[in-house]
C-alpha positions as a Markdown table, in Angstrom:
| # | Residue | x | y | z |
|---|---|---|---|---|
| 1 | Unk | 84.9 | 90.8 | 106.3 |
| 2 | Unk | 88.3 | 90.0 | 107.9 |
| 3 | Unk | 90.0 | 92.6 | 110.1 |
| 4 | Unk | 92.4 | 93.2 | 107.2 |
| 5 | Unk | 90.5 | 94.8 | 104.4 |
| 6 | Unk | 93.3 | 94.7 | 101.7 |
| 7 | Unk | 96.1 | 92.3 | 101.8 |
| 8 | Unk | 98.9 | 91.5 | 99.4 |
| 9 | Unk | 100.8 | 88.2 | 99.9 |
| 10 | Unk | 104.2 | 87.9 | 98.4 |
| 11 | Unk | 103.0 | 89.9 | 95.3 |
| 12 | Unk | 105.3 | 89.8 | 92.3 |
| 13 | Unk | 104.8 | 91.4 | 88.9 |
| 14 | Unk | 106.9 | 92.0 | 85.8 |
| 15 | Unk | 106.1 | 93.9 | 82.7 |
| 16 | Unk | 107.3 | 92.1 | 79.5 |
| 17 | Unk | 111.1 | 92.4 | 79.0 |
| 18 | Unk | 111.6 | 94.5 | 82.2 |
| 19 | Unk | 113.1 | 93.8 | 85.6 |
| 20 | Unk | 110.5 | 92.9 | 88.2 |
| 21 | Unk | 108.2 | 95.9 | 89.1 |
| 22 | Unk | 107.1 | 94.2 | 92.3 |
| 23 | Unk | 109.4 | 91.8 | 94.3 |
| 24 | Unk | 107.3 | 89.9 | 96.7 |
| 25 | Unk | 105.3 | 92.7 | 98.4 |
| 26 | Unk | 103.3 | 91.7 | 101.5 |
| 27 | Unk | 101.1 | 94.4 | 103.0 |
| 28 | Unk | 98.0 | 94.6 | 105.2 |
| 29 | Unk | 95.8 | 97.6 | 105.2 |
| 30 | Unk | 93.0 | 97.7 | 107.8 |
| 31 | Unk | 89.5 | 99.3 | 107.8 |
| 32 | Unk | 89.5 | 103.0 | 108.0 |
| 33 | Unk | 93.2 | 103.4 | 107.7 |
| 34 | Unk | 94.8 | 106.2 | 105.7 |
| 35 | Unk | 97.9 | 105.1 | 103.9 |
| 36 | Unk | 100.3 | 107.2 | 101.8 |
| 37 | Unk | 102.6 | 105.4 | 99.4 |
| 38 | Unk | 105.8 | 107.2 | 98.3 |
| 39 | Unk | 109.0 | 106.3 | 96.4 |
| 40 | Unk | 111.1 | 107.5 | 93.5 |
| 41 | Unk | 110.2 | 106.8 | 89.8 |
| 42 | Unk | 110.0 | 103.1 | 89.0 |
| 43 | Unk | 109.6 | 102.2 | 92.7 |
| 44 | Unk | 106.5 | 100.1 | 91.9 |
| 45 | Unk | 103.9 | 102.4 | 93.5 |
| 46 | Unk | 101.4 | 102.5 | 90.5 |
| 47 | Unk | 102.0 | 98.9 | 89.7 |
| 48 | Unk | 101.0 | 98.0 | 93.3 |
| 49 | Unk | 97.9 | 100.1 | 93.1 |
| 50 | Unk | 96.7 | 98.5 | 89.9 |
| 51 | Unk | 96.8 | 95.1 | 91.6 |
| 52 | Unk | 94.5 | 96.2 | 94.4 |
| 53 | Unk | 91.3 | 96.1 | 92.3 |
| 54 | Unk | 92.5 | 93.6 | 89.7 |
| 55 | Unk | 93.5 | 95.9 | 86.9 |
| 56 | Unk | 96.8 | 94.0 | 86.7 |
| 57 | Unk | 97.0 | 90.2 | 87.4 |
| 58 | Unk | 100.0 | 89.2 | 89.6 |
| 59 | Unk | 102.9 | 87.2 | 88.1 |
| 60 | Unk | 102.8 | 85.4 | 91.4 |
| 61 | Unk | 101.4 | 85.9 | 94.9 |
| 62 | Unk | 98.0 | 87.0 | 95.8 |
| 63 | Unk | 95.8 | 90.1 | 96.6 |
| 64 | Unk | 92.8 | 89.7 | 98.9 |
| 65 | Unk | 90.1 | 92.2 | 99.5 |
| 66 | Unk | 88.2 | 91.2 | 102.7 |
| 67 | Unk | 88.2 | 87.5 | 102.5 |
| 68 | Unk | 88.1 | 87.3 | 98.7 |
| 69 | Unk | 91.1 | 86.5 | 96.6 |
| 70 | Unk | 91.2 | 88.8 | 93.6 |
| 71 | Unk | 90.8 | 86.6 | 90.5 |
| 72 | Unk | 89.1 | 87.1 | 87.1 |
| 73 | Unk | 85.9 | 85.6 | 88.6 |
| 74 | Unk | 85.8 | 88.0 | 91.6 |
| 75 | Unk | 87.1 | 91.1 | 90.0 |
| 76 | Unk | 83.7 | 92.7 | 89.4 |
| 77 | Unk | 82.8 | 92.3 | 93.0 |
| 78 | Unk | 86.2 | 93.6 | 94.1 |
| 79 | Unk | 85.8 | 96.8 | 92.0 |
| 80 | Unk | 82.6 | 97.6 | 94.0 |
| 81 | Unk | 84.7 | 97.5 | 97.2 |
| 82 | Unk | 87.9 | 99.2 | 95.8 |
| 83 | Unk | 87.5 | 102.5 | 93.9 |
| 84 | Unk | 90.3 | 104.1 | 91.8 |
| 85 | Unk | 91.0 | 107.7 | 91.2 |
| 86 | Unk | 93.8 | 108.5 | 88.7 |
| 87 | Unk | 96.1 | 111.4 | 88.0 |
| 88 | Unk | 94.2 | 112.7 | 85.0 |
| 89 | Unk | 90.6 | 113.4 | 86.3 |
| 90 | Unk | 89.4 | 114.4 | 82.9 |
| 91 | Unk | 90.1 | 110.8 | 81.6 |
| 92 | Unk | 87.4 | 109.8 | 84.1 |
| 93 | Unk | 84.9 | 112.5 | 83.2 |
| 94 | Unk | 83.0 | 112.3 | 80.0 |
| 95 | Unk | 79.3 | 113.0 | 80.5 |
| 96 | Unk | 77.6 | 116.4 | 79.8 |
| 97 | Unk | 77.0 | 117.3 | 83.4 |
| 98 | Unk | 78.8 | 116.7 | 86.7 |
| 99 | Unk | 75.7 | 114.8 | 88.1 |
| 100 | Unk | 75.6 | 112.4 | 85.1 |
| 101 | Unk | 79.3 | 111.7 | 85.6 |
| 102 | Unk | 78.9 | 110.8 | 89.2 |
| 103 | Unk | 75.9 | 108.7 | 88.4 |
| 104 | Unk | 77.8 | 106.6 | 85.9 |
| 105 | Unk | 79.1 | 104.0 | 88.3 |
| 106 | Unk | 75.9 | 103.4 | 90.3 |
| 107 | Unk | 74.0 | 103.2 | 87.0 |
| 108 | Unk | 76.3 | 100.4 | 85.8 |
| 109 | Unk | 75.8 | 98.7 | 89.2 |
| 110 | Unk | 72.1 | 98.4 | 88.1 |
| 111 | Unk | 70.8 | 100.4 | 91.1 |
| 112 | Unk | 67.2 | 101.8 | 91.1 |
| 113 | Unk | 66.9 | 105.5 | 90.0 |
| 114 | Unk | 66.0 | 106.8 | 93.5 |
| 115 | Unk | 69.0 | 105.1 | 95.1 |
| 116 | Unk | 71.2 | 106.5 | 92.3 |
| 117 | Unk | 69.9 | 110.0 | 93.0 |
| 118 | Unk | 70.5 | 109.6 | 96.7 |
| 119 | Unk | 74.0 | 108.4 | 96.2 |
| 120 | Unk | 75.0 | 111.0 | 93.7 |
| 121 | Unk | 73.7 | 113.9 | 95.7 |
| 122 | Unk | 75.3 | 112.5 | 98.8 |
| 123 | Unk | 78.6 | 112.0 | 97.1 |
| 124 | Unk | 78.6 | 115.5 | 95.6 |
| 125 | Unk | 77.9 | 117.0 | 99.0 |
| 126 | Unk | 80.7 | 115.0 | 100.6 |
| 127 | Unk | 83.2 | 116.6 | 98.2 |
| 128 | Unk | 81.6 | 120.0 | 98.3 |
| 129 | Unk | 80.5 | 120.0 | 94.6 |
| 130 | Unk | 76.7 | 119.7 | 95.0 |
| 131 | Unk | 76.1 | 123.3 | 93.7 |
| 132 | Unk | 78.0 | 122.4 | 90.5 |
| 133 | Unk | 75.9 | 119.3 | 89.8 |
| 134 | Unk | 74.4 | 120.8 | 86.5 |
| 135 | Unk | 77.8 | 122.2 | 85.3 |
| 136 | Unk | 79.7 | 120.7 | 82.4 |
| 137 | Unk | 82.8 | 119.0 | 83.9 |
| 138 | Unk | 85.2 | 120.5 | 81.3 |
| 139 | Unk | 84.4 | 124.0 | 82.7 |
| 140 | Unk | 85.7 | 123.2 | 86.2 |
| 141 | Unk | 89.1 | 123.8 | 87.7 |
| 142 | Unk | 91.6 | 121.0 | 88.1 |
| 143 | Unk | 90.8 | 120.6 | 91.8 |
| 144 | Unk | 87.1 | 120.6 | 91.1 |
| 145 | Unk | 87.4 | 118.0 | 88.4 |
| 146 | Unk | 89.4 | 115.8 | 90.7 |
| 147 | Unk | 86.8 | 116.2 | 93.4 |
| 148 | Unk | 84.0 | 115.1 | 90.9 |
| 149 | Unk | 86.1 | 112.1 | 90.0 |
| 150 | Unk | 86.3 | 111.2 | 93.7 |
| 151 | Unk | 82.5 | 111.7 | 94.1 |
| 152 | Unk | 82.1 | 109.3 | 91.2 |
| 153 | Unk | 84.0 | 106.7 | 93.2 |
| 154 | Unk | 82.2 | 107.5 | 96.5 |
| 155 | Unk | 78.8 | 107.1 | 94.8 |
| 156 | Unk | 79.6 | 103.4 | 94.4 |
| 157 | Unk | 80.1 | 103.2 | 98.2 |
| 158 | Unk | 83.4 | 101.4 | 98.1 |
| 159 | Unk | 85.2 | 100.5 | 101.3 |
| 160 | Unk | 88.6 | 101.5 | 99.9 |
| 161 | Unk | 89.5 | 104.5 | 97.7 |
| 162 | Unk | 92.9 | 104.2 | 95.9 |
| 163 | Unk | 94.3 | 107.4 | 94.5 |
| 164 | Unk | 97.3 | 107.5 | 92.2 |
| 165 | Unk | 98.9 | 110.9 | 92.5 |
| 166 | Unk | 95.5 | 112.7 | 92.3 |
| 167 | Unk | 97.1 | 116.1 | 92.9 |
| 168 | Unk | 100.0 | 115.8 | 90.4 |
| 169 | Unk | 98.4 | 118.1 | 87.8 |
| 170 | Unk | 97.0 | 120.6 | 90.3 |
| 171 | Unk | 98.0 | 124.0 | 91.7 |
| 172 | Unk | 98.5 | 124.3 | 95.5 |
| 173 | Unk | 94.8 | 125.4 | 96.0 |
| 174 | Unk | 93.5 | 122.3 | 94.0 |
| 175 | Unk | 95.9 | 120.0 | 95.9 |
| 176 | Unk | 94.7 | 121.3 | 99.3 |
| 177 | Unk | 91.1 | 120.8 | 98.2 |
| 178 | Unk | 91.7 | 117.2 | 97.1 |
| 179 | Unk | 93.8 | 116.2 | 100.2 |
| 180 | Unk | 91.3 | 117.7 | 102.7 |
| 181 | Unk | 88.4 | 116.0 | 100.8 |
| 182 | Unk | 90.2 | 112.6 | 101.0 |
| 183 | Unk | 91.2 | 113.1 | 104.7 |
| 184 | Unk | 87.6 | 113.9 | 105.6 |
| 185 | Unk | 86.2 | 110.8 | 103.9 |
| 186 | Unk | 88.6 | 108.7 | 105.8 |
| 187 | Unk | 88.0 | 110.4 | 109.2 |
| 188 | Unk | 84.3 | 110.9 | 108.9 |
| 189 | Unk | 83.1 | 108.1 | 106.7 |
| 190 | Unk | 85.6 | 105.4 | 107.8 |
| 191 | Unk | 86.6 | 104.9 | 104.1 |
| 192 | Unk | 90.0 | 103.3 | 103.8 |
| 193 | Unk | 92.3 | 105.5 | 101.7 |
| 194 | Unk | 95.5 | 104.5 | 99.9 |
| 195 | Unk | 97.2 | 107.6 | 98.3 |
| 196 | Unk | 100.2 | 107.7 | 96.1 |
| 197 | Unk | 101.9 | 111.0 | 96.2 |
| 198 | Unk | 105.2 | 112.7 | 95.5 |
| 199 | Unk | 104.4 | 115.6 | 97.8 |
| 200 | Unk | 105.7 | 114.5 | 101.2 |
| 201 | Unk | 103.6 | 117.1 | 102.9 |
| 202 | Unk | 100.5 | 115.2 | 101.8 |
| 203 | Unk | 101.6 | 112.3 | 104.0 |
| 204 | Unk | 101.6 | 114.1 | 107.3 |
| 205 | Unk | 97.9 | 113.4 | 108.0 |
| 206 | Unk | 98.2 | 109.7 | 107.1 |
| 207 | Unk | 98.2 | 106.9 | 109.6 |
| 208 | Unk | 101.0 | 105.2 | 107.8 |
| 209 | Unk | 103.6 | 106.0 | 105.2 |
| 210 | Unk | 104.8 | 103.1 | 102.9 |
| 211 | Unk | 108.1 | 103.8 | 101.1 |
| 212 | Unk | 108.8 | 101.7 | 98.0 |
| 213 | Unk | 112.0 | 101.2 | 96.1 |
| 214 | Unk | 112.7 | 98.9 | 93.2 |
| 215 | Unk | 109.5 | 96.9 | 93.8 |
| 216 | Unk | 110.1 | 96.4 | 97.5 |
| 217 | Unk | 108.7 | 98.0 | 100.6 |
| 218 | Unk | 111.6 | 99.5 | 102.4 |
| 219 | Unk | 109.7 | 101.4 | 105.2 |
| 220 | Unk | 106.2 | 101.2 | 106.6 |
| 221 | Unk | 105.4 | 103.2 | 109.7 |
| 222 | Unk | 103.8 | 106.3 | 111.0 |
| 223 | Unk | 104.8 | 109.6 | 109.2 |
| 224 | Unk | 106.9 | 110.6 | 112.2 |
| 225 | Unk | 108.9 | 107.4 | 112.2 |
| 226 | Unk | 109.4 | 107.3 | 108.5 |
| 227 | Unk | 110.3 | 110.9 | 108.1 |
| 228 | Unk | 112.8 | 110.7 | 111.0 |
| 229 | Unk | 114.8 | 108.3 | 108.8 |
| 230 | Unk | 116.2 | 111.3 | 107.0 |
| 231 | Unk | 119.2 | 109.4 | 105.4 |
| 232 | Unk | 116.9 | 106.7 | 104.0 |
| 233 | Unk | 114.6 | 109.3 | 102.5 |
| 234 | Unk | 117.5 | 111.2 | 101.0 |
| 235 | Unk | 118.9 | 108.0 | 99.5 |
| 236 | Unk | 115.5 | 107.5 | 97.8 |
| 237 | Unk | 115.5 | 111.1 | 96.5 |
| 238 | Unk | 112.6 | 112.0 | 98.7 |
| 239 | Unk | 112.5 | 115.3 | 100.5 |
| 240 | Unk | 111.4 | 115.1 | 104.1 |
| 241 | Unk | 108.9 | 117.8 | 105.2 |
| 242 | Unk | 110.7 | 120.8 | 106.7 |
| 243 | Unk | 109.3 | 120.5 | 110.2 |
| 244 | Unk | 110.6 | 116.9 | 110.6 |
| 245 | Unk | 114.0 | 117.9 | 109.3 |
| 246 | Unk | 114.1 | 120.7 | 111.9 |
| 247 | Unk | 113.2 | 118.2 | 114.7 |
| 248 | Unk | 115.8 | 115.8 | 113.4 |
| 249 | Unk | 118.5 | 118.6 | 113.4 |
């Protein structure tokens, strides 16, 4: 594994009959880093994320995970390293019980039953959902569903977890549950986290905030440094967390 876990090199992508969604994005994300990605609608955030495990093929440029370029041949391997969690947790939950849902990925990896059991129980404990293992997913709260979706990704033991606005559909309690779960995974397990969010307060605990606009990265720095650029943030329609605004005043 190289020092840089995920790298995009001059990444460009266009959807048919649309202006470019990504304009030559070059980024490096290292082991154990927690990265928040923000930007207005149409900035390219989700498009970027979908390239990180090969769900979209670049129009030009390259994505590398570890030392492996992401190609149709390597994509299965890459998806074991880079796990995705989407906005709508219920789209990822379809088994009769929580435990079976979390077991789905490891089962598809062809792991032996005792290893699957170990991983599932371990993943559910890490997201504080072990006591719900026999529950039907559709009976859970939004925050609980999202934590089960995260457990399903953790059970595959990826090095990177990519989350696309995982709290968008949640109430404040659910949002807090999910963000603290993700932060803990990064801090305690050394899992690299890439989080798209439109809640600026969710960026405060990140190591880095990447601001995107029209398919370009326009800022990439610590939360303090990014949020101190109040004018830039305002021009992108992004509200700076109140504490930073006070410091800036």
